[in-house]
Coordinates of C-alpha atoms in Angstrom, one line a residue:
X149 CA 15.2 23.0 20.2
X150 CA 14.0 20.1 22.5
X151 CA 11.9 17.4 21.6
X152 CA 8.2 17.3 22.5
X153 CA 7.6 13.9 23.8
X154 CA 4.2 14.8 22.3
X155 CA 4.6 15.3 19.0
X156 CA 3.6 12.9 15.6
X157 CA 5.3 14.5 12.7
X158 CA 3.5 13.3 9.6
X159 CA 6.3 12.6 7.0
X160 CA 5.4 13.1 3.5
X161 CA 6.8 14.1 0.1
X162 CA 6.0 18.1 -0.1
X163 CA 6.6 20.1 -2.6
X164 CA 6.7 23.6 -1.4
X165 CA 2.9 23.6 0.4
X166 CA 1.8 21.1 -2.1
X167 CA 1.0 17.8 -0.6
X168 CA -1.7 14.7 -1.3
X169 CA -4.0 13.5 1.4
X170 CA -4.2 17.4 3.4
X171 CA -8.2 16.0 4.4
X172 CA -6.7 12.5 5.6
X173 CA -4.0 14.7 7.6
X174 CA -6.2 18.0 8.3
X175 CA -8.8 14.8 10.3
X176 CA -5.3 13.1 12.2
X177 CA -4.3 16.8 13.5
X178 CA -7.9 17.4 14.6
X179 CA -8.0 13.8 16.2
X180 CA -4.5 14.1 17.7
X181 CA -5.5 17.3 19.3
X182 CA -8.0 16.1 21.4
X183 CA -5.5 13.1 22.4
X184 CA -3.4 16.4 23.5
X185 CA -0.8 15.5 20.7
X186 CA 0.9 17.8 18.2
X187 CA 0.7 16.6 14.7
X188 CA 2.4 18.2 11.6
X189 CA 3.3 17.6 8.2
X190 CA 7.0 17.3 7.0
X191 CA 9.1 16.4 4.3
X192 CA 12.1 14.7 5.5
X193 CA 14.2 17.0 3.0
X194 CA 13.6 20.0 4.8
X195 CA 15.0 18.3 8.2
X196 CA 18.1 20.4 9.7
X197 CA 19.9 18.1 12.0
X198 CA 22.1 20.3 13.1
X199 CA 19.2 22.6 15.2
X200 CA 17.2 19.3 15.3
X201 CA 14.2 21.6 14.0
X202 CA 12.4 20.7 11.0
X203 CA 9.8 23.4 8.4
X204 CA 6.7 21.4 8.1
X205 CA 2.7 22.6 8.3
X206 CA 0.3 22.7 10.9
X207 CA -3.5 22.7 10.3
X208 CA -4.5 25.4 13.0
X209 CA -7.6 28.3 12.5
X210 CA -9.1 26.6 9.2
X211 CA -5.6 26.5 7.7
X212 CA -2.5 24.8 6.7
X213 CA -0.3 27.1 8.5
X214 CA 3.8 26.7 7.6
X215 CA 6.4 26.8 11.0
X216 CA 9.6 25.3 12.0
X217 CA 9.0 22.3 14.2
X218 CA 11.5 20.6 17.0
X219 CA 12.1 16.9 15.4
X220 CA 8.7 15.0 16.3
X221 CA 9.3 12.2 19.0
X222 CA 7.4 9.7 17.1
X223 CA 6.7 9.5 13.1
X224 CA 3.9 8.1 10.9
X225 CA 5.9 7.3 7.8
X226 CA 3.7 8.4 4.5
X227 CA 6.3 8.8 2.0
X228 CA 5.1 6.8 -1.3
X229 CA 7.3 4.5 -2.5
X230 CA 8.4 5.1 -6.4
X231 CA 11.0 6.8 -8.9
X232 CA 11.5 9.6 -6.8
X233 CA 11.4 7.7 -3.7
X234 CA 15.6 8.1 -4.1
X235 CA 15.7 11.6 -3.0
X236 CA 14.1 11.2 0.2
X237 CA 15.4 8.2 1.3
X238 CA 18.7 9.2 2.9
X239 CA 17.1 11.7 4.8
X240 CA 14.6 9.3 5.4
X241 CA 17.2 6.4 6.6
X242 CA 18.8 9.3 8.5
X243 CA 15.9 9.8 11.0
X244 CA 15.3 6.1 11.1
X245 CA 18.9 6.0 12.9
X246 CA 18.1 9.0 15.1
X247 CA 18.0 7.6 18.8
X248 CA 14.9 9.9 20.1
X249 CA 12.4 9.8 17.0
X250 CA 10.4 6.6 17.3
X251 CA 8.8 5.4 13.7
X252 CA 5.3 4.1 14.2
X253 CA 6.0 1.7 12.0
X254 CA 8.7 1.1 8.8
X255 CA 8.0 1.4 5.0
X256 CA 8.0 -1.6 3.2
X257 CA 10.9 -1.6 0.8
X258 CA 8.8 -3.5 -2.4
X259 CA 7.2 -6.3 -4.1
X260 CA 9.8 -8.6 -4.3
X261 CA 11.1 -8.1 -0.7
X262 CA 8.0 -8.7 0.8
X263 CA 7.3 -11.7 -1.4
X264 CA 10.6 -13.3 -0.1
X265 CA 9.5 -12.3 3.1
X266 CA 5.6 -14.4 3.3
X267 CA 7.3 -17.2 0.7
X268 CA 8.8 -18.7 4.5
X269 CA 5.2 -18.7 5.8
X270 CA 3.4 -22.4 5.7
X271 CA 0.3 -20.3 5.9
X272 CA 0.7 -17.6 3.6
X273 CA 3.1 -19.5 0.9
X274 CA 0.0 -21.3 -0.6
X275 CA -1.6 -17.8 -1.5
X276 CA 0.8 -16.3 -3.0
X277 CA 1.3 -16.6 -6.8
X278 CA 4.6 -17.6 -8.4
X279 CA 6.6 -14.4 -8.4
X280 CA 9.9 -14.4 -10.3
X281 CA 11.7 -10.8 -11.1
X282 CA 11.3 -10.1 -14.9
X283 CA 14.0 -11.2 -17.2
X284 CA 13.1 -12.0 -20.9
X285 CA 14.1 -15.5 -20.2
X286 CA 11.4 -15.9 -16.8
X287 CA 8.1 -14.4 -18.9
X288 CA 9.1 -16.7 -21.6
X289 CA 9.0 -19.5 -19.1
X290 CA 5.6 -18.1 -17.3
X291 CA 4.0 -17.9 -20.6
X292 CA 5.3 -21.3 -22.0
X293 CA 3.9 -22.8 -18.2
X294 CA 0.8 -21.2 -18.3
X295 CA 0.1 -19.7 -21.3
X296 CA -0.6 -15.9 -20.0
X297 CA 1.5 -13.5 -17.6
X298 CA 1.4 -10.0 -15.4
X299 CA 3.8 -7.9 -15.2
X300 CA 4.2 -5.3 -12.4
X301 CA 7.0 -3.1 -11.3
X302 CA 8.2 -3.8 -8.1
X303 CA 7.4 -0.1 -6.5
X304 CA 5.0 0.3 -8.2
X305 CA 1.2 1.7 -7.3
X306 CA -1.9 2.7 -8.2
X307 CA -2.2 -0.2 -10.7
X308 CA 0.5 2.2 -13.0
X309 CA 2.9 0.3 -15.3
X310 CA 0.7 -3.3 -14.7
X311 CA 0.3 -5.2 -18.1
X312 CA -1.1 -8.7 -18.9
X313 CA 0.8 -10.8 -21.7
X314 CA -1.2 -13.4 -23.9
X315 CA 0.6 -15.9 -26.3
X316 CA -2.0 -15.5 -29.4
X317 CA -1.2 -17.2 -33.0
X318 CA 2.7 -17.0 -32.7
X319 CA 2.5 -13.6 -31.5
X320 CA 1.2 -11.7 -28.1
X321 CA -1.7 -9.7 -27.5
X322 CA -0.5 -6.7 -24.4
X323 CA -2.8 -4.8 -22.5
X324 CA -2.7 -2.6 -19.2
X325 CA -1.9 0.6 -18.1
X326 CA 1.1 2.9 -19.1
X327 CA 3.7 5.1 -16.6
X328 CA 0.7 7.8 -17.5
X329 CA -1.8 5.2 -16.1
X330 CA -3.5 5.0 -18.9
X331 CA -4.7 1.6 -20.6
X332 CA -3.3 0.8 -23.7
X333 CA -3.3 -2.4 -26.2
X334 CA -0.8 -4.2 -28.3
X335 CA -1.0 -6.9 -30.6
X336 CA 2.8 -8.2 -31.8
X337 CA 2.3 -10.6 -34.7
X338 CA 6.0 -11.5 -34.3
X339 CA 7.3 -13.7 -31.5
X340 CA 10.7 -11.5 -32.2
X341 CA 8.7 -8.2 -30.9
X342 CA 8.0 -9.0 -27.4
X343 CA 11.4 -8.6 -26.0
X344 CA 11.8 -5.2 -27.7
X345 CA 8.4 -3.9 -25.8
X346 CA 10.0 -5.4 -22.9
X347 CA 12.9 -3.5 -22.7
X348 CA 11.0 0.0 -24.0
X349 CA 8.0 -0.7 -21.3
X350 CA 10.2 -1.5 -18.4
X351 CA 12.8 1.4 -19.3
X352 CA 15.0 0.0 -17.1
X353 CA 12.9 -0.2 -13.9
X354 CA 12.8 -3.5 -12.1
X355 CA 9.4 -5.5 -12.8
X356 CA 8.3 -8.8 -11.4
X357 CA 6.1 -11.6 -14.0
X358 CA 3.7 -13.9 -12.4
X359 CA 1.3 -15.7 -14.3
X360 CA -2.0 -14.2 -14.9
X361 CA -4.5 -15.1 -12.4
X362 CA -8.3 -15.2 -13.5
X363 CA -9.6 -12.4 -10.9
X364 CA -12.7 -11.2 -12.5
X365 CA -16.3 -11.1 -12.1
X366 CA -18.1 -13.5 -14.6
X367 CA -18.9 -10.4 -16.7
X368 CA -15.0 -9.8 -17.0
X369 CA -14.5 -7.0 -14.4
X370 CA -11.4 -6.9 -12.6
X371 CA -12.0 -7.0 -8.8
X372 CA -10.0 -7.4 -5.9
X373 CA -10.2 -7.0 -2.0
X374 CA -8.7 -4.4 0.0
X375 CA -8.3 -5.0 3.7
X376 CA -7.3 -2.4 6.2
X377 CA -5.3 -3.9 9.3
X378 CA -4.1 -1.0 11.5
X379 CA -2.6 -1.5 15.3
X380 CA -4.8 -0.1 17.7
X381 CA -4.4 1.8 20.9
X382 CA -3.2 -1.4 22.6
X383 CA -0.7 -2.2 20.4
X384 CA -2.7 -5.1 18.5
X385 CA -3.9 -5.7 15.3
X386 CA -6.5 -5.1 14.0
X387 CA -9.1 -5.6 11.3
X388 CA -10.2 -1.8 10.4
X389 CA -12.6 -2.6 7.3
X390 CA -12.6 -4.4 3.9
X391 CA -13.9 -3.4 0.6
X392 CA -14.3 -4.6 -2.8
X393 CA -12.1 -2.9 -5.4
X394 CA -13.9 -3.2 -9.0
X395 CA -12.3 -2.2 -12.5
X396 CA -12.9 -0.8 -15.6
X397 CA -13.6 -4.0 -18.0
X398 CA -10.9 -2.8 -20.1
X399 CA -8.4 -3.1 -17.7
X400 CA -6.6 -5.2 -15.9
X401 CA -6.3 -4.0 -12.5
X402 CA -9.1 -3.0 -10.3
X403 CA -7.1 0.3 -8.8
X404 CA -9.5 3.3 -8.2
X405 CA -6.8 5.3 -9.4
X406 CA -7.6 3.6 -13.3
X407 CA -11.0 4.5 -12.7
X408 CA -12.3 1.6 -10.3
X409 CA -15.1 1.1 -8.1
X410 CA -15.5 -0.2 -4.5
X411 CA -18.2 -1.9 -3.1
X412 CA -19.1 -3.6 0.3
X413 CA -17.5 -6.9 0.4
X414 CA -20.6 -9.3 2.2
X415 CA -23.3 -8.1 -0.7
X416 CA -20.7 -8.5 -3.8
X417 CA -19.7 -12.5 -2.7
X418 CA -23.3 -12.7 -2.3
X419 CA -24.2 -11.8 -5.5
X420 CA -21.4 -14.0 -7.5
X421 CA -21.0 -17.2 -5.0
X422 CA -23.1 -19.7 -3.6
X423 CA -23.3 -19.7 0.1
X424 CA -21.1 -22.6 1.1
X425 CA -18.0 -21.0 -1.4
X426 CA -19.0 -17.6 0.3
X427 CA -18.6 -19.3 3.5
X428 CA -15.0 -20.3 2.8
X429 CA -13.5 -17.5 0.8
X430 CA -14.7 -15.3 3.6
X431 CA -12.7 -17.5 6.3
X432 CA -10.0 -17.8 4.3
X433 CA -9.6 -13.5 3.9
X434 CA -9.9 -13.5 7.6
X435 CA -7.1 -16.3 8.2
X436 CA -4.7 -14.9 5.7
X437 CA -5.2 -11.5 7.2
X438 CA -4.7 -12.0 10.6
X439 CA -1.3 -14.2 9.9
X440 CA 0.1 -11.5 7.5
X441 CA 0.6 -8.8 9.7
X442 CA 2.0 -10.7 12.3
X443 CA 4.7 -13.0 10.5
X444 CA 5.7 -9.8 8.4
X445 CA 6.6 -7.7 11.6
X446 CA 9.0 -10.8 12.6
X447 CA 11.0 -10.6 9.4
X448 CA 10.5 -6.7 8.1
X449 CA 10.6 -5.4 11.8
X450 CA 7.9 -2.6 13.6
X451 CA 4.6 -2.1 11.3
X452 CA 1.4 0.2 12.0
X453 CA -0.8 -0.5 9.2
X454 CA -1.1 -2.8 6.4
X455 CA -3.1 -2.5 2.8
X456 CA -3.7 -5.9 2.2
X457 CA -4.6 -7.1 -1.5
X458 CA -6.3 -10.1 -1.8
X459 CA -7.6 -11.7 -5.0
X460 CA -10.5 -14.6 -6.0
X461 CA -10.3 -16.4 -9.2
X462 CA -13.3 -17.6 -10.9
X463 CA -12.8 -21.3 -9.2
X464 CA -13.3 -19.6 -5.8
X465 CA -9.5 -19.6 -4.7
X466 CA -7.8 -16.6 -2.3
X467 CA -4.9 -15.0 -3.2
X468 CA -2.5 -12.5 -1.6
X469 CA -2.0 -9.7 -4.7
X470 CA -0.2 -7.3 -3.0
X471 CA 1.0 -5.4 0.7
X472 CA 1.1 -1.7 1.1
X473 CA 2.4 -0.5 4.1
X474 CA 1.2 2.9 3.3
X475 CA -2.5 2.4 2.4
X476 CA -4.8 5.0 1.4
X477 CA -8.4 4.8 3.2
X478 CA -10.7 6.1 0.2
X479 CA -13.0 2.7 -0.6
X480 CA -14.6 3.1 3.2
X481 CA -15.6 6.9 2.2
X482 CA -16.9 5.2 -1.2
X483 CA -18.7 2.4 0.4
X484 CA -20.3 4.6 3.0
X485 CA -18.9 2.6 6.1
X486 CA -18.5 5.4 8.6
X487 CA -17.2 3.3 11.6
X488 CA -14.5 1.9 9.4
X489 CA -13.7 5.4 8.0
X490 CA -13.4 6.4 11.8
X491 CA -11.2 3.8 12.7
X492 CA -8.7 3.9 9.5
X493 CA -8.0 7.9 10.9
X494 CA -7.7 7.5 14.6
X495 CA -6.1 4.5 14.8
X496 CA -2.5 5.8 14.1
X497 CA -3.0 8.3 16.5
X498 CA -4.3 5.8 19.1
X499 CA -1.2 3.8 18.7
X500 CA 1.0 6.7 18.7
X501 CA -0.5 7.6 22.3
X502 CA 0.4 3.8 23.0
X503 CA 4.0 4.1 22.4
X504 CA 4.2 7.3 23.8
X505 CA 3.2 5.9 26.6
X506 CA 5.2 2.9 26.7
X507 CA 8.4 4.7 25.6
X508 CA 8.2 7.5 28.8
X509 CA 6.5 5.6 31.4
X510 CA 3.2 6.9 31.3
X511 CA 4.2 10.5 30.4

């Protein structure tokens, strides 16, 4: 089969019909359409390279309907990042290194990579918390520096497998959220105990410690700020939306996965900082955001969207949590901004039509 120069193929991790987002996807087919591109779903393990076809869905007459596809010119990578992430990526890396399929933009590979990436930026450095990978012997030497640390797996999402550690009267006090996201507390009363939790709660998954950053609303809720930068049908970046993320109090994260909130981000600084502090936290989000996405695409290479994470401690300071290169869009459905909710769908497809236009000339 020949390529349609037209096509976005929509790679995901399927199982059988079963895949998350279908309303996030069933609104980019609809959108695509009347940008007179083909979009479908695929898993990149059901990709035969030989016929160059691929057996994906297509939402056509009210339904996801299943069909065998030429490979899509151009690909919007949605594949999630985690312990299964092994058995698609060398299908994945295959298509990467096929010559006529275009990526939109390329997964970010995890934490730690991405930290080493924004450690080089004068700008971004400042913001970004000490980051060390986890070794008994580093959260022994976060703790002893600061007295409390977070540990996070580096592929991690949805808040899952996230845990704060507290020195407490020669022991440690643990709480955060399990591989079942679930939160859960433990209280070792024997310094001796915290390396054997260690090695059960990480089960031999890489994990990153930083120290534990006061990012909490004076009643002790968790929050954080999600900004949506997507590139637009220019090819630019842009500033989709941003929302505040609140959490349970009894957790540490603020994910809406573990139960969170969100919230519009102008009214929440309003209600917890003066005006001068909301003046400069404000600027400061919108500083660190614009230079992110920019100086990551020099070192990681072509992007389409970012999930930006950004934190404020209780003194008022801005810092960069976390980067998803596959962000989900539910806080602008939750905080009722339409115009962002718009945006966050039809920008992929608006930068698609951009590159196909750039890559064959107009058509």
């Amino acid at each position: 089969m020949t390529v349609n120069r037209r096509t976005l193929g929509i790679m995901t991790r399927c199982q059988g019909s079963h895949f998350i987002d279908k309303g996030y996807y069933k609104k980019l087919t609809l959108f695509g359409r009347k940008q007179g591109i083909r979009v479908f779903v695929f898993s990149p393990r059901r990709v035969n390279f030989t016929s160059r076809t691929v057996a994906g869905y297509e939402y056509r007459n009210g339904a996801w309907q299943s069909d065998t596809f030429p490979l899509p010119a151009f690909v919007y990578d949605r594949c999630f990042v985690g312990p299964a992430y092994r058995n698609y990526k060398p299908f994945v890396d295959k298509l990467q290194n096929d010559r006529n399929i275009t990526f939109l933009g390329h997964g970010l590979s995890g934490k730690w990579q991405v930290h080493q990436m924004l450690i080089h930026s004068p700008i971004l450095a400042p913001a970004l918390p000490p980051t060390e990978l986890l070794t008994y012997s580093t959260l022994q030497a976060t703790l002893d520096q600061y007295g409390s640390a977070i540990i996070k797996p580096m592929a991690g999402t949805h808040g899952i497998g996230v845990a704060r550690i507290t020195e407490r009267r020669g022991g440690y006090d643990i709480s955060g959220r399990n591989k079942e996201n679930q939160p859960f507390r433990r209280v070792l009363k024997e310094p001796g105990g915290l390396k054997s939790f260690i090695t059960t709660f990480t089960a031999g998954r890489k994990f990153l410690v930083q120290p534990y950053l006061d990012l909490h609303t004076p009643d002790g809720s968790p929050f954080d700020v999600r900004v949506l930068v997507q590139k637009n049908g220019k090819g630019e970046w842009e500033t989709t939306g941003k929302a505040v993320r609140i959490g349970d109090k009894r957790s540490v994260t603020s994910n809406l996965h573990g139960g969170g909130k969100a919230v519009p981000l102008t009214p929440f600084l309003a209600r917890h900082y003066k005006p001068a502090m909301r003046a400069r936290i404000e600027q400061s989000i919108d500083h660190l955001t614009a230079e992110l996405p920019r100086f990551l695409e020099k070192s990681h290479g072509r992007l389409v969207e970012l999930g930006i994470d950004v934190g404020i401690d209780t003194a008022g300071n801005v810092w960069i949590i976390e980067v998803n290169s596959r962000p989900g869009r539910t806080v602008f459905t939750m905080i009722n901004d339409p115009k962002a909710r718009l945006h966050s769908i039809a920008q992929p497809v608006r930068y698609a039509h951009y590159l196909m236009k750039e890559r064959v000339g107009g058509y």
